[in-house]
Amino acid sequence: GMFAVQNNKRIGMTPRLDVYLVAKVWQFSVFVRGENLLYFLDQNNYETSPGHPIHNFTVRLGLRWRLFN
């Protein structure tokens, strides 16, 4: 995260919708995460703090496994 203290520019609420899906099979775990899905509805580029916009729609994929004897 990031914290910014300033009094010069006023920004409103920042709507954001993230979806997270995890599947675990035996010792493997896979995840898919979609970030900022509201971008498809209003196409606005909101800011988390002045001068730092939220990324447009992003998809993240991950894989985790556990090895044992």
GROMACS .gro file of C-alpha atoms in nm:
model
   69
    1GLY     CA    1   0.000   0.000   0.000
    2MET     CA    2   0.085   0.361  -0.013
    3PHE     CA    3  -0.006   0.655   0.208
    4ALA     CA    4  -0.014   1.014   0.086
    5VAL     CA    5  -0.084   1.323   0.294
    6GLN     CA    6  -0.188   1.626   0.092
    7ASN     CA    7  -0.448   1.901   0.107
    8ASN     CA    8  -0.432   2.044  -0.247
    9LYS     CA    9  -0.644   1.808  -0.457
   10ARG     CA   10  -0.970   1.641  -0.363
   11ILE     CA   11  -1.053   1.299  -0.505
   12GLY     CA   12  -1.376   1.113  -0.444
   13MET     CA   13  -1.450   0.754  -0.364
   14THR     CA   14  -1.264   0.496  -0.570
   15PRO     CA   15  -1.498   0.213  -0.673
   16ARG     CA   16  -1.317  -0.111  -0.743
   17LEU     CA   17  -1.425  -0.471  -0.790
   18ASP     CA   18  -1.182  -0.763  -0.770
   19VAL     CA   19  -1.258  -1.133  -0.821
   20TYR     CA   20  -1.038  -1.409  -0.677
   21LEU     CA   21  -1.065  -1.781  -0.754
   22VAL     CA   22  -0.851  -2.054  -0.593
   23ALA     CA   23  -0.848  -2.426  -0.675
   24LYS     CA   24  -0.653  -2.681  -0.472
   25VAL     CA   25  -0.582  -3.029  -0.606
   26TRP     CA   26  -0.360  -3.261  -0.405
   27GLN     CA   27  -0.042  -3.058  -0.341
   28PHE     CA   28  -0.101  -2.802  -0.617
   29SER     CA   29  -0.286  -2.475  -0.576
   30VAL     CA   30  -0.383  -2.252  -0.871
   31PHE     CA   31  -0.532  -1.905  -0.856
   32VAL     CA   32  -0.678  -1.657  -1.102
   33ARG     CA   33  -0.744  -1.299  -0.995
   34GLY     CA   34  -0.922  -1.029  -1.195
   35GLU     CA   35  -0.860  -0.677  -1.069
   36ASN     CA   36  -1.066  -0.362  -1.131
   37LEU     CA   37  -1.359  -0.522  -1.316
   38LEU     CA   38  -1.559  -0.197  -1.290
   39TYR     CA   39  -1.336  -0.051  -1.561
   40PHE     CA   40  -1.557  -0.229  -1.819
   41LEU     CA   41  -1.869  -0.049  -1.689
   42ASP     CA   42  -1.762   0.316  -1.677
   43GLN     CA   43  -1.416   0.337  -1.847
   44ASN     CA   44  -1.301   0.595  -1.588
   45ASN     CA   45  -0.941   0.612  -1.471
   46TYR     CA   46  -0.976   0.656  -1.094
   47GLU     CA   47  -0.688   0.748  -0.866
   48THR     CA   48  -0.583   0.590  -0.536
   49SER     CA   49  -0.404   0.913  -0.448
   50PRO     CA   50  -0.347   1.229  -0.655
   51GLY     CA   51  -0.132   1.151  -0.957
   52HIS     CA   52  -0.140   0.771  -0.904
   53PRO     CA   53  -0.417   0.610  -1.112
   54ILE     CA   54  -0.549   0.260  -1.054
   55HIS     CA   55  -0.445   0.012  -1.321
   56ASN     CA   56  -0.707  -0.074  -1.579
   57PHE     CA   57  -0.839  -0.431  -1.585
   58THR     CA   58  -0.566  -0.680  -1.494
   59VAL     CA   59  -0.558  -1.061  -1.473
   60ARG     CA   60  -0.306  -1.237  -1.251
   61LEU     CA   61  -0.234  -1.610  -1.258
   62GLY     CA   62  -0.043  -1.813  -1.003
   63LEU     CA   63   0.064  -2.166  -0.924
   64ARG     CA   64   0.188  -2.305  -0.595
   65TRP     CA   65   0.300  -2.658  -0.515
   66ARG     CA   66   0.435  -2.840  -0.215
   67LEU     CA   67   0.708  -3.102  -0.250
   68PHE     CA   68   0.755  -3.373   0.009
   69ASN     CA   69   0.927  -3.713   0.044
   0.00000   0.00000   0.00000
